[in-house]
PDB file of C-alpha atoms in Angstrom:
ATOM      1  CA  UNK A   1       8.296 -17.837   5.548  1.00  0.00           C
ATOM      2  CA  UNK A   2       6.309 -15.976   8.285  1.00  0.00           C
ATOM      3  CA  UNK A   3       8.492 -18.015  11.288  1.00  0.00           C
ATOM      4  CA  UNK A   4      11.903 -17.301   9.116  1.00  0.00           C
ATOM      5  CA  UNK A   5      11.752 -13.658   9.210  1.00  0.00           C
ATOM      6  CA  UNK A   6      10.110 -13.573  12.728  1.00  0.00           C
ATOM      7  CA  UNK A   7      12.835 -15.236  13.682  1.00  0.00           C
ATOM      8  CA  UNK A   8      15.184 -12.079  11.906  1.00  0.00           C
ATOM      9  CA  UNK A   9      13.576  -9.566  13.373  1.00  0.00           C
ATOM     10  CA  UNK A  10      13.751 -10.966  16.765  1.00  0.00           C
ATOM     11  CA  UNK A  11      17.169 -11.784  16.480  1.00  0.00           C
ATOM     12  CA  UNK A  12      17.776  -7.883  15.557  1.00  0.00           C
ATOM     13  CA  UNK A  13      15.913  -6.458  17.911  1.00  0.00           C
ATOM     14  CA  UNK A  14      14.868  -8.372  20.957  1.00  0.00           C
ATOM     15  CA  UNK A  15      18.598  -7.701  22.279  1.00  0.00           C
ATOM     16  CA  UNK A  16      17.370  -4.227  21.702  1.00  0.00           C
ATOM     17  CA  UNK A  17      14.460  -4.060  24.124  1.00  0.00           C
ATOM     18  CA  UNK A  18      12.259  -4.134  21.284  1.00  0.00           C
ATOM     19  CA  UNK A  19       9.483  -6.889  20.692  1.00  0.00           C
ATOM     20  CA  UNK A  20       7.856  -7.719  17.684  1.00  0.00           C
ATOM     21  CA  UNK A  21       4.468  -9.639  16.590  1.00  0.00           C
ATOM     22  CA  UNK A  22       3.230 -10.709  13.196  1.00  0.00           C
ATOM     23  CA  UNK A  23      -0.177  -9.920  12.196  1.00  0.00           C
ATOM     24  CA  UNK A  24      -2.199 -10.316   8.860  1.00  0.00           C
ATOM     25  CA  UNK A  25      -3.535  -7.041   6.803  1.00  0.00           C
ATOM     26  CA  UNK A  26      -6.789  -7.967   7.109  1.00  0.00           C
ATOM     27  CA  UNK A  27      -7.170  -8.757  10.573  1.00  0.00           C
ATOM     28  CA  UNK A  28      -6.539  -5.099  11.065  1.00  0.00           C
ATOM     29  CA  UNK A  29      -8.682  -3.929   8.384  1.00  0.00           C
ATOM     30  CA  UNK A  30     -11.565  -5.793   9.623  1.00  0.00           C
ATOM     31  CA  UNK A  31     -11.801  -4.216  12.477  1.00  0.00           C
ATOM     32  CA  UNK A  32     -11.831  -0.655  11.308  1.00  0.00           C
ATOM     33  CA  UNK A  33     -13.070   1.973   8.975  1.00  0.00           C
ATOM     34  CA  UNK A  34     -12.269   1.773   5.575  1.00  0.00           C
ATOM     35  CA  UNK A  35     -10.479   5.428   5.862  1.00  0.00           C
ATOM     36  CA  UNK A  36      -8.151   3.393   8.155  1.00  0.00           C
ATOM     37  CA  UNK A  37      -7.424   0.700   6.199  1.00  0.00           C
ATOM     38  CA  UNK A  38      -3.861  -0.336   5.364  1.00  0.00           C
ATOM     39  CA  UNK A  39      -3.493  -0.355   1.153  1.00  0.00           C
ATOM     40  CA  UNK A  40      -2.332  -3.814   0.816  1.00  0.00           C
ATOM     41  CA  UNK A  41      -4.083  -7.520   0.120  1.00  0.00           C
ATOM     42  CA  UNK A  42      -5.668  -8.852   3.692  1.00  0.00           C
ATOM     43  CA  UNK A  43      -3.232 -11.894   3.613  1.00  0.00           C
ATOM     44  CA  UNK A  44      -0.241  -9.461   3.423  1.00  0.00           C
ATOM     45  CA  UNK A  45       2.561 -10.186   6.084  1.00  0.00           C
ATOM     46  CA  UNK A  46       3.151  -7.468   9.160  1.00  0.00           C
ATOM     47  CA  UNK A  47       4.836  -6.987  12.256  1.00  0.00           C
ATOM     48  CA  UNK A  48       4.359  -4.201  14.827  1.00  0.00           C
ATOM     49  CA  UNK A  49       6.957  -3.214  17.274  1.00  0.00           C
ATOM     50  CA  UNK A  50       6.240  -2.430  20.600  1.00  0.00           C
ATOM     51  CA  UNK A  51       9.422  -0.640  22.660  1.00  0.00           C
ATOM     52  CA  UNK A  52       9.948  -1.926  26.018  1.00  0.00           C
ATOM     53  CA  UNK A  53      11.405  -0.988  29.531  1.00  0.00           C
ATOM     54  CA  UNK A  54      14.658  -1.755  28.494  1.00  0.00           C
ATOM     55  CA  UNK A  55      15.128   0.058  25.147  1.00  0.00           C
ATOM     56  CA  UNK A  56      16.094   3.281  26.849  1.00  0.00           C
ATOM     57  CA  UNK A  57      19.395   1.321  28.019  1.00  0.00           C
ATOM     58  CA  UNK A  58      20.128  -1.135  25.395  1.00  0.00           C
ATOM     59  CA  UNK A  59      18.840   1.404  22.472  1.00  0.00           C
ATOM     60  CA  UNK A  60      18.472   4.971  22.913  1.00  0.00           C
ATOM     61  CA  UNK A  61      21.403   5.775  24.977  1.00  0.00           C
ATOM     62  CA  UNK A  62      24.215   3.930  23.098  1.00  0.00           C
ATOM     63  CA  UNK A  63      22.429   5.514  19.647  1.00  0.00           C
ATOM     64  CA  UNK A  64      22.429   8.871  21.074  1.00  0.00           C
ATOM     65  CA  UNK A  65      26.268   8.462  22.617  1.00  0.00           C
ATOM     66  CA  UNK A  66      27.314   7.421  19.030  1.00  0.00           C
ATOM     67  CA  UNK A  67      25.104   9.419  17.317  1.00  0.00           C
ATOM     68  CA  UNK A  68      25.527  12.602  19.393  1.00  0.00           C
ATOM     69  CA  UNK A  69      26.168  15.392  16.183  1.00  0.00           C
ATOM     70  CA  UNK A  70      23.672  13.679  13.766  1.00  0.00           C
ATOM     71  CA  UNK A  71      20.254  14.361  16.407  1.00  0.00           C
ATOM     72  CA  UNK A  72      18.463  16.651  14.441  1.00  0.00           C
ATOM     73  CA  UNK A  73      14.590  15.551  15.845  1.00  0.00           C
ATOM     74  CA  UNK A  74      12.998  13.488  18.839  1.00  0.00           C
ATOM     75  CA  UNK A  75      16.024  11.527  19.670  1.00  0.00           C
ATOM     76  CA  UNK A  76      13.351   8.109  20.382  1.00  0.00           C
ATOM     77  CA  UNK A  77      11.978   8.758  17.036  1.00  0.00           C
ATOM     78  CA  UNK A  78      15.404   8.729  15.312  1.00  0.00           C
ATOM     79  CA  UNK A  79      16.644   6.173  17.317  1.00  0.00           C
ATOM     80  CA  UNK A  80      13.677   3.194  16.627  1.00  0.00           C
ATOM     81  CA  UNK A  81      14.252   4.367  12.333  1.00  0.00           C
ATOM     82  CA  UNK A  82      17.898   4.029  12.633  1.00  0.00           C
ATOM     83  CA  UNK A  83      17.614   0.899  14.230  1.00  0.00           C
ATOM     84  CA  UNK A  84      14.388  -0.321  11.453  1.00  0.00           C
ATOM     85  CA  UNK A  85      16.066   1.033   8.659  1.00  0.00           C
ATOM     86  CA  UNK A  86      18.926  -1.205   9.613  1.00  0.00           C
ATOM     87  CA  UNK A  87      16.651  -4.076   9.854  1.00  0.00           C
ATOM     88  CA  UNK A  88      15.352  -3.156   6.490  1.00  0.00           C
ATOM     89  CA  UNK A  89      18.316  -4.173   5.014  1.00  0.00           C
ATOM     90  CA  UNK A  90      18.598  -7.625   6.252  1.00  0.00           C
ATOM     91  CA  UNK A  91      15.610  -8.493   3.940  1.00  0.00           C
ATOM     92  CA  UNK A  92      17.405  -7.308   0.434  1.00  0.00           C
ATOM     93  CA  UNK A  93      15.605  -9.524  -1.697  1.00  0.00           C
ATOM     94  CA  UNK A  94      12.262  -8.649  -0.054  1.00  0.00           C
ATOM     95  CA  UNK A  95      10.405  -5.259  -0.171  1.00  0.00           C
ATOM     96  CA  UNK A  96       9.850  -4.155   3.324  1.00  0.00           C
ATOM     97  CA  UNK A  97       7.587  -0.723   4.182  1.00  0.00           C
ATOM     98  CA  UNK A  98       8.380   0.658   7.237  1.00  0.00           C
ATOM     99  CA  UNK A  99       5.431   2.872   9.117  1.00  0.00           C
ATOM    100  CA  UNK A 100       6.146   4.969  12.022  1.00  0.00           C
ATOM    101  CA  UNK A 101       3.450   5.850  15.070  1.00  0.00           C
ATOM    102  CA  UNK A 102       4.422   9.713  14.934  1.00  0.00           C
ATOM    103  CA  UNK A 103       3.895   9.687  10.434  1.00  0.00           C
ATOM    104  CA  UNK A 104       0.742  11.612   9.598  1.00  0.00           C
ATOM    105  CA  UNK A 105      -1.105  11.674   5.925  1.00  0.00           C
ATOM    106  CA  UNK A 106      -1.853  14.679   4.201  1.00  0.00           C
ATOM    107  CA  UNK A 107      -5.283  14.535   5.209  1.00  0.00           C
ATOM    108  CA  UNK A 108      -4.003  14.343   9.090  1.00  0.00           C
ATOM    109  CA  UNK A 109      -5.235  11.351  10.177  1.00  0.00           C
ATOM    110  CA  UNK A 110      -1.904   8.589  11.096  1.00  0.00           C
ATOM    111  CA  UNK A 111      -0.295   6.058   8.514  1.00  0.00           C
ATOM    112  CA  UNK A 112      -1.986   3.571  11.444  1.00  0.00           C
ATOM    113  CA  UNK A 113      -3.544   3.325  14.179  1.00  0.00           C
ATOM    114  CA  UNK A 114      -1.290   1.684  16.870  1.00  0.00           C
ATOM    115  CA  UNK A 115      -3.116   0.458  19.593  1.00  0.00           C
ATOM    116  CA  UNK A 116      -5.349  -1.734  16.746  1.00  0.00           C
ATOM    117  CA  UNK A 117      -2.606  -3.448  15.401  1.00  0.00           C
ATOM    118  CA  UNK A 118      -1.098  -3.865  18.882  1.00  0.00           C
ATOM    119  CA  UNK A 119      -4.078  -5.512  19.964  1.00  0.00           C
ATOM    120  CA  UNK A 120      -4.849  -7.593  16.135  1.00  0.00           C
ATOM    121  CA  UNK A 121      -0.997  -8.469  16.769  1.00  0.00           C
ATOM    122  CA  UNK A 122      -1.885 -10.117  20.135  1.00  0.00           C
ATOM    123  CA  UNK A 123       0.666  -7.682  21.490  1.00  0.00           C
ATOM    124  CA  UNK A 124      -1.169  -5.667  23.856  1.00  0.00           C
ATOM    125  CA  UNK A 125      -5.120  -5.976  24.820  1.00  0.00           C
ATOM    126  CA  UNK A 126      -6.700  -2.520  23.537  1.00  0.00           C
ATOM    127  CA  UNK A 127      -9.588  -1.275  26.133  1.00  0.00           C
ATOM    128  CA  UNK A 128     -11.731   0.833  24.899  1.00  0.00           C
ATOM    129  CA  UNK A 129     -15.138   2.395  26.339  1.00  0.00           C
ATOM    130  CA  UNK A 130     -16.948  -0.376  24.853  1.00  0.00           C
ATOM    131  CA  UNK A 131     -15.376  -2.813  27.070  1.00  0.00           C
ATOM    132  CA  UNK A 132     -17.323  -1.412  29.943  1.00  0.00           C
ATOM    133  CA  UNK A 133     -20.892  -2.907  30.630  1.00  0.00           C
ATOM    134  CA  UNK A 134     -21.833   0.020  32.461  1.00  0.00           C
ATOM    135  CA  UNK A 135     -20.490   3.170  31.027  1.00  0.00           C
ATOM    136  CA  UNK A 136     -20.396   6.209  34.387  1.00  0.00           C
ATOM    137  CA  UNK A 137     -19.013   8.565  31.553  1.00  0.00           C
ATOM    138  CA  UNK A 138     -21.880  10.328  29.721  1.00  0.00           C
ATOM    139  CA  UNK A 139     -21.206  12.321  26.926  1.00  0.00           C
ATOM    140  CA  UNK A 140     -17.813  12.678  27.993  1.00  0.00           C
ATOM    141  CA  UNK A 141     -15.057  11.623  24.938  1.00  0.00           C
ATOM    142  CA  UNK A 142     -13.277   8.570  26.687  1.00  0.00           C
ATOM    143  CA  UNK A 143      -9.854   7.398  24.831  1.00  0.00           C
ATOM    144  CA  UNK A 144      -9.049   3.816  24.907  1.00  0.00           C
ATOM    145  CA  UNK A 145      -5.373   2.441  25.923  1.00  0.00           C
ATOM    146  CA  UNK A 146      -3.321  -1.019  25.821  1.00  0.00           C
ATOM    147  CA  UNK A 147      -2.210  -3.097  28.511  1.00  0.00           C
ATOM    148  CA  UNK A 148       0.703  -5.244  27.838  1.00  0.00           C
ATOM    149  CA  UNK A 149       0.526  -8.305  30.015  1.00  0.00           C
ATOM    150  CA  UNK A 150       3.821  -8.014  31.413  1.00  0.00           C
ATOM    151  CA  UNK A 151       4.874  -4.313  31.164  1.00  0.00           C
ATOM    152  CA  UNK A 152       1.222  -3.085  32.035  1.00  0.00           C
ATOM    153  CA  UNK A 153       1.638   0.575  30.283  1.00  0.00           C
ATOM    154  CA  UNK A 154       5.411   0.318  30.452  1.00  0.00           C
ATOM    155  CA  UNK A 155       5.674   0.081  26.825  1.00  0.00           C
ATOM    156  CA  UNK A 156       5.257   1.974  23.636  1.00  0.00           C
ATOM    157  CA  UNK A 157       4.143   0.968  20.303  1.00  0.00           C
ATOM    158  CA  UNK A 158       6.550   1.863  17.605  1.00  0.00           C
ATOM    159  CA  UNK A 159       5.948   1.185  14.122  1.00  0.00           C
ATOM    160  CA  UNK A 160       4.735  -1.440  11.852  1.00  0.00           C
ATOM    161  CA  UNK A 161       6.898  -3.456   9.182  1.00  0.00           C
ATOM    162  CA  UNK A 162       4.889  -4.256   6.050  1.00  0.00           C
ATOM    163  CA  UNK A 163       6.242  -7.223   3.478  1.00  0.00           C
ATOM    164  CA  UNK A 164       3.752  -6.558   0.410  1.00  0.00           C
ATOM    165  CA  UNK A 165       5.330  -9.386  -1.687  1.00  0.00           C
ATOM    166  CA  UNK A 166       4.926 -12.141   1.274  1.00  0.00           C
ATOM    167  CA  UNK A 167       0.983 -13.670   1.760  1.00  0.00           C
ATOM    168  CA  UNK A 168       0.542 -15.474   4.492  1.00  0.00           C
ATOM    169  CA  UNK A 169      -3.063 -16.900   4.060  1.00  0.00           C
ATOM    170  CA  UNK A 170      -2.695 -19.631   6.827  1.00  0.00           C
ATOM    171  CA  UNK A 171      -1.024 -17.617   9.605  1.00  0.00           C
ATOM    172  CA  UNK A 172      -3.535 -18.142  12.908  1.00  0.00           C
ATOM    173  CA  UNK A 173      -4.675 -15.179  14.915  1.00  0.00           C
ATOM    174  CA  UNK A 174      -3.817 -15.388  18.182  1.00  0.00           C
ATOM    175  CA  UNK A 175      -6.121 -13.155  20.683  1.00  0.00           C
ATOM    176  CA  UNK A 176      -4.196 -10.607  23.343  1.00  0.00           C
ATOM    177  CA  UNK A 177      -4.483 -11.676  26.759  1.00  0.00           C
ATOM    178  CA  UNK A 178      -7.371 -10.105  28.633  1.00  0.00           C
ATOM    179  CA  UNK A 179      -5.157  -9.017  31.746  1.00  0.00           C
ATOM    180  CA  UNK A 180      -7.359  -6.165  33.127  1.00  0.00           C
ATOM    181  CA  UNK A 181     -10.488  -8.685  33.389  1.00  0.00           C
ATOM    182  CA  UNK A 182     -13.014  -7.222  36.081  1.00  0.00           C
ATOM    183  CA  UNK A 183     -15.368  -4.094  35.089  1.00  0.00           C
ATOM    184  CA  UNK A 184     -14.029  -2.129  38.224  1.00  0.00           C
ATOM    185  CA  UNK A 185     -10.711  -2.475  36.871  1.00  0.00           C
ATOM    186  CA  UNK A 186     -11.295  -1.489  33.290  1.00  0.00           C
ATOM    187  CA  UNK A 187     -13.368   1.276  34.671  1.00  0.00           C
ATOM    188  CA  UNK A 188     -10.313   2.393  36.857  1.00  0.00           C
ATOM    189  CA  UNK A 189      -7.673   1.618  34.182  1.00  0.00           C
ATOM    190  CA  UNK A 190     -10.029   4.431  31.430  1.00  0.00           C
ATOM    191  CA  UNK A 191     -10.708   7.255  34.393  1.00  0.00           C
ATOM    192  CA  UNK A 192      -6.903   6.556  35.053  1.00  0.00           C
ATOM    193  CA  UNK A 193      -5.702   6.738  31.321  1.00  0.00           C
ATOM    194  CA  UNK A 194      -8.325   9.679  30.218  1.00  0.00           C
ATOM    195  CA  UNK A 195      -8.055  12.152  33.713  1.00  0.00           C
ATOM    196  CA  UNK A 196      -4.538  11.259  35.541  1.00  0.00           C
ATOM    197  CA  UNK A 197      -2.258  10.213  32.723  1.00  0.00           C
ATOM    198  CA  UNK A 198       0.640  12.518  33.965  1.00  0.00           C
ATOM    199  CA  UNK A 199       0.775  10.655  37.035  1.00  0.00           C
ATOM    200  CA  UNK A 200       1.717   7.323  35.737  1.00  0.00           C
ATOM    201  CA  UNK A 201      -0.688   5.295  37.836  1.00  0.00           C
ATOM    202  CA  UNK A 202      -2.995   3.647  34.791  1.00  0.00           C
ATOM    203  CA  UNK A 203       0.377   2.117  33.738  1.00  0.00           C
ATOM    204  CA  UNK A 204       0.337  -0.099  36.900  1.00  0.00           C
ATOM    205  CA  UNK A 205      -3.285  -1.444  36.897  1.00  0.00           C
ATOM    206  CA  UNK A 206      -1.704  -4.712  36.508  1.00  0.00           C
ATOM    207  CA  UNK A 207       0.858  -6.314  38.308  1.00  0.00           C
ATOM    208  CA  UNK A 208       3.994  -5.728  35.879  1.00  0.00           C
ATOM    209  CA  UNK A 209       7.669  -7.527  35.381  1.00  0.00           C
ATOM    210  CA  UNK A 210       9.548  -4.101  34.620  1.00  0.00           C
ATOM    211  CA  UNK A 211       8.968  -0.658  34.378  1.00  0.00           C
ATOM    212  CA  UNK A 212      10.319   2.336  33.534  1.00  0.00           C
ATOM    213  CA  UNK A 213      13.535   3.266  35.383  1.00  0.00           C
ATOM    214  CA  UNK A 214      13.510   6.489  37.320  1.00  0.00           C
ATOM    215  CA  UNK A 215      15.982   8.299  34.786  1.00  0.00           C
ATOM    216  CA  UNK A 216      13.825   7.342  32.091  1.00  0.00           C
ATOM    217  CA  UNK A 217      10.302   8.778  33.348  1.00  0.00           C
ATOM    218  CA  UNK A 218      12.219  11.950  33.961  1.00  0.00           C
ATOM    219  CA  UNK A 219      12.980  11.974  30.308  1.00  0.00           C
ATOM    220  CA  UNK A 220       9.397  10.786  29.366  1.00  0.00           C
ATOM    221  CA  UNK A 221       7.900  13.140  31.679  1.00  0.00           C
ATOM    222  CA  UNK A 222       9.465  15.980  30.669  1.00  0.00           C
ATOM    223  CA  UNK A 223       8.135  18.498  27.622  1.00  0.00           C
ATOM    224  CA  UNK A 224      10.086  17.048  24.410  1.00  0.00           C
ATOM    225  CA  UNK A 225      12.026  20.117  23.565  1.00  0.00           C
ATOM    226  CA  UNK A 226      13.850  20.043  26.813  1.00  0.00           C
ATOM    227  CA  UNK A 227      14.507  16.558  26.742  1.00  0.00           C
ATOM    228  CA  UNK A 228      18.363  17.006  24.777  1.00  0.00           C
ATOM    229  CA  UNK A 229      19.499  17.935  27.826  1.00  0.00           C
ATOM    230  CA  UNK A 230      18.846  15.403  30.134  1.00  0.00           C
ATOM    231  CA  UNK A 231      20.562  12.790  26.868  1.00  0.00           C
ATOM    232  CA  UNK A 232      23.852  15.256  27.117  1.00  0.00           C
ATOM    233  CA  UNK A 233      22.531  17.134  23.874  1.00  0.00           C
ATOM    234  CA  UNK A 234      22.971  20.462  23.123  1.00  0.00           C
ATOM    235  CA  UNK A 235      20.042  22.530  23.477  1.00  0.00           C
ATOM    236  CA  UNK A 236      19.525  23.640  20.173  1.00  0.00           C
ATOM    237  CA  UNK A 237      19.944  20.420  18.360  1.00  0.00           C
ATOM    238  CA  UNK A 238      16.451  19.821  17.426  1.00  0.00           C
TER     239      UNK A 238
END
């Protein structure tokens, strides 16, 4: 069952620039607090979606040419649930819960937590501060960030599909690849990701297979309500 709608989902969106990876419920539960935890049984089927290079291209800017007069929010936002919601509905005789990386709870904290089920999924290795023998930090508050081992930082995670009424007991874990191995490296990835971010340099600490073009870290890199005009949007829109 898990291979069969795998298989869906990357017919759908792998043309896309989207990728997807399956994970169980409780590998991501076990890993975290139980404020964190997803509400579902640990066996219970899920994919996250990661956005690569080319979505901008194949996604964003043929959505936002056809959906030009409907762009009421972030146009990326809309763009990945118009394209999951679709998606949704190749699954009718399955109940599918859709979770987006921008959805908070009442309480404020986020429906997930990205990066861990990127790096449960075997997406995208997750460094964090604890992946450093030899912390140079101190008391200072150090965020952790994923690598993808061929876009490097050149990628975004998305959302997560949820299939409560599919268990997949035997699905095997399979670990994310360890591509920023050496403590200098991890050390320079962190001070990179934590001080510099702006300057897109942590996104490079490995050597990747496609980045972000030049037209899209303009759009990136530019503050969010500004960004309808670089798409051909009116101003106002959002």
């Amino acid at each position: 069952m898990e291979a069969r709608v795998a298989q869906q989902l990357h017919g759908a969106l792998g043309q896309l620039g989207f990728e997807v990876h399956a994970f169980k419920v409780g590998w991501y539960n076990a890993v975290l607090q139980p404020a964190f935890h997803l509400p579902y049984p640990d066996d219970t089927l899920a994919f996250v979606v990661l956005s690569t290079p080319s979505m901008f291209d194949k996604a964003l800017k043929p959505f936002v040419n056809k959906e030009r007069l409907k762009i009421i929010r972030d146009p990326v936002d809309q763009c990945v649930s118009h394209h999951l919601s679709y998606v949704k509905e190749k699954f009718p005789d399955q109940k599918v819960d859709i979770m987006y990386d921008y959805e908070i709870l009442p309480n404020r904290k986020p429906k997930f937590l990205a990066q861990t089920a990127a790096h449960v999924a075997g997406a995208a290795y997750y460094y964090q501060r604890k992946d450093v023998k030899l912390d140079p930090w101190g008391k200072k508050k150090i965020y952790g960030v994923c690598i993808h081992p061929k876009y490097g930082g050149w990628f975004a995670i998305r959302a997560i599909l949820l299939f409560p009424d599919i268990q997949v007991p035997f699905l095997e874990q399979s670990a994310p690849i360890d591509c920023v191995n050496t403590e200098e490296k991890r050390i320079e990835l962190l001070e990179q990701f934590n001080f510099s971010w702006k300057d897109w340099r942590y996104r490079d600490i490995i050597e990747v297979k496609e980045r972000y073009s030049e037209e899209q870290k303009a759009y990136f890199a530019t503050p969010p309500a500004e960004r309808f005009g670089l798409l051909g949007l009116p101003g106002g829109v959002q």
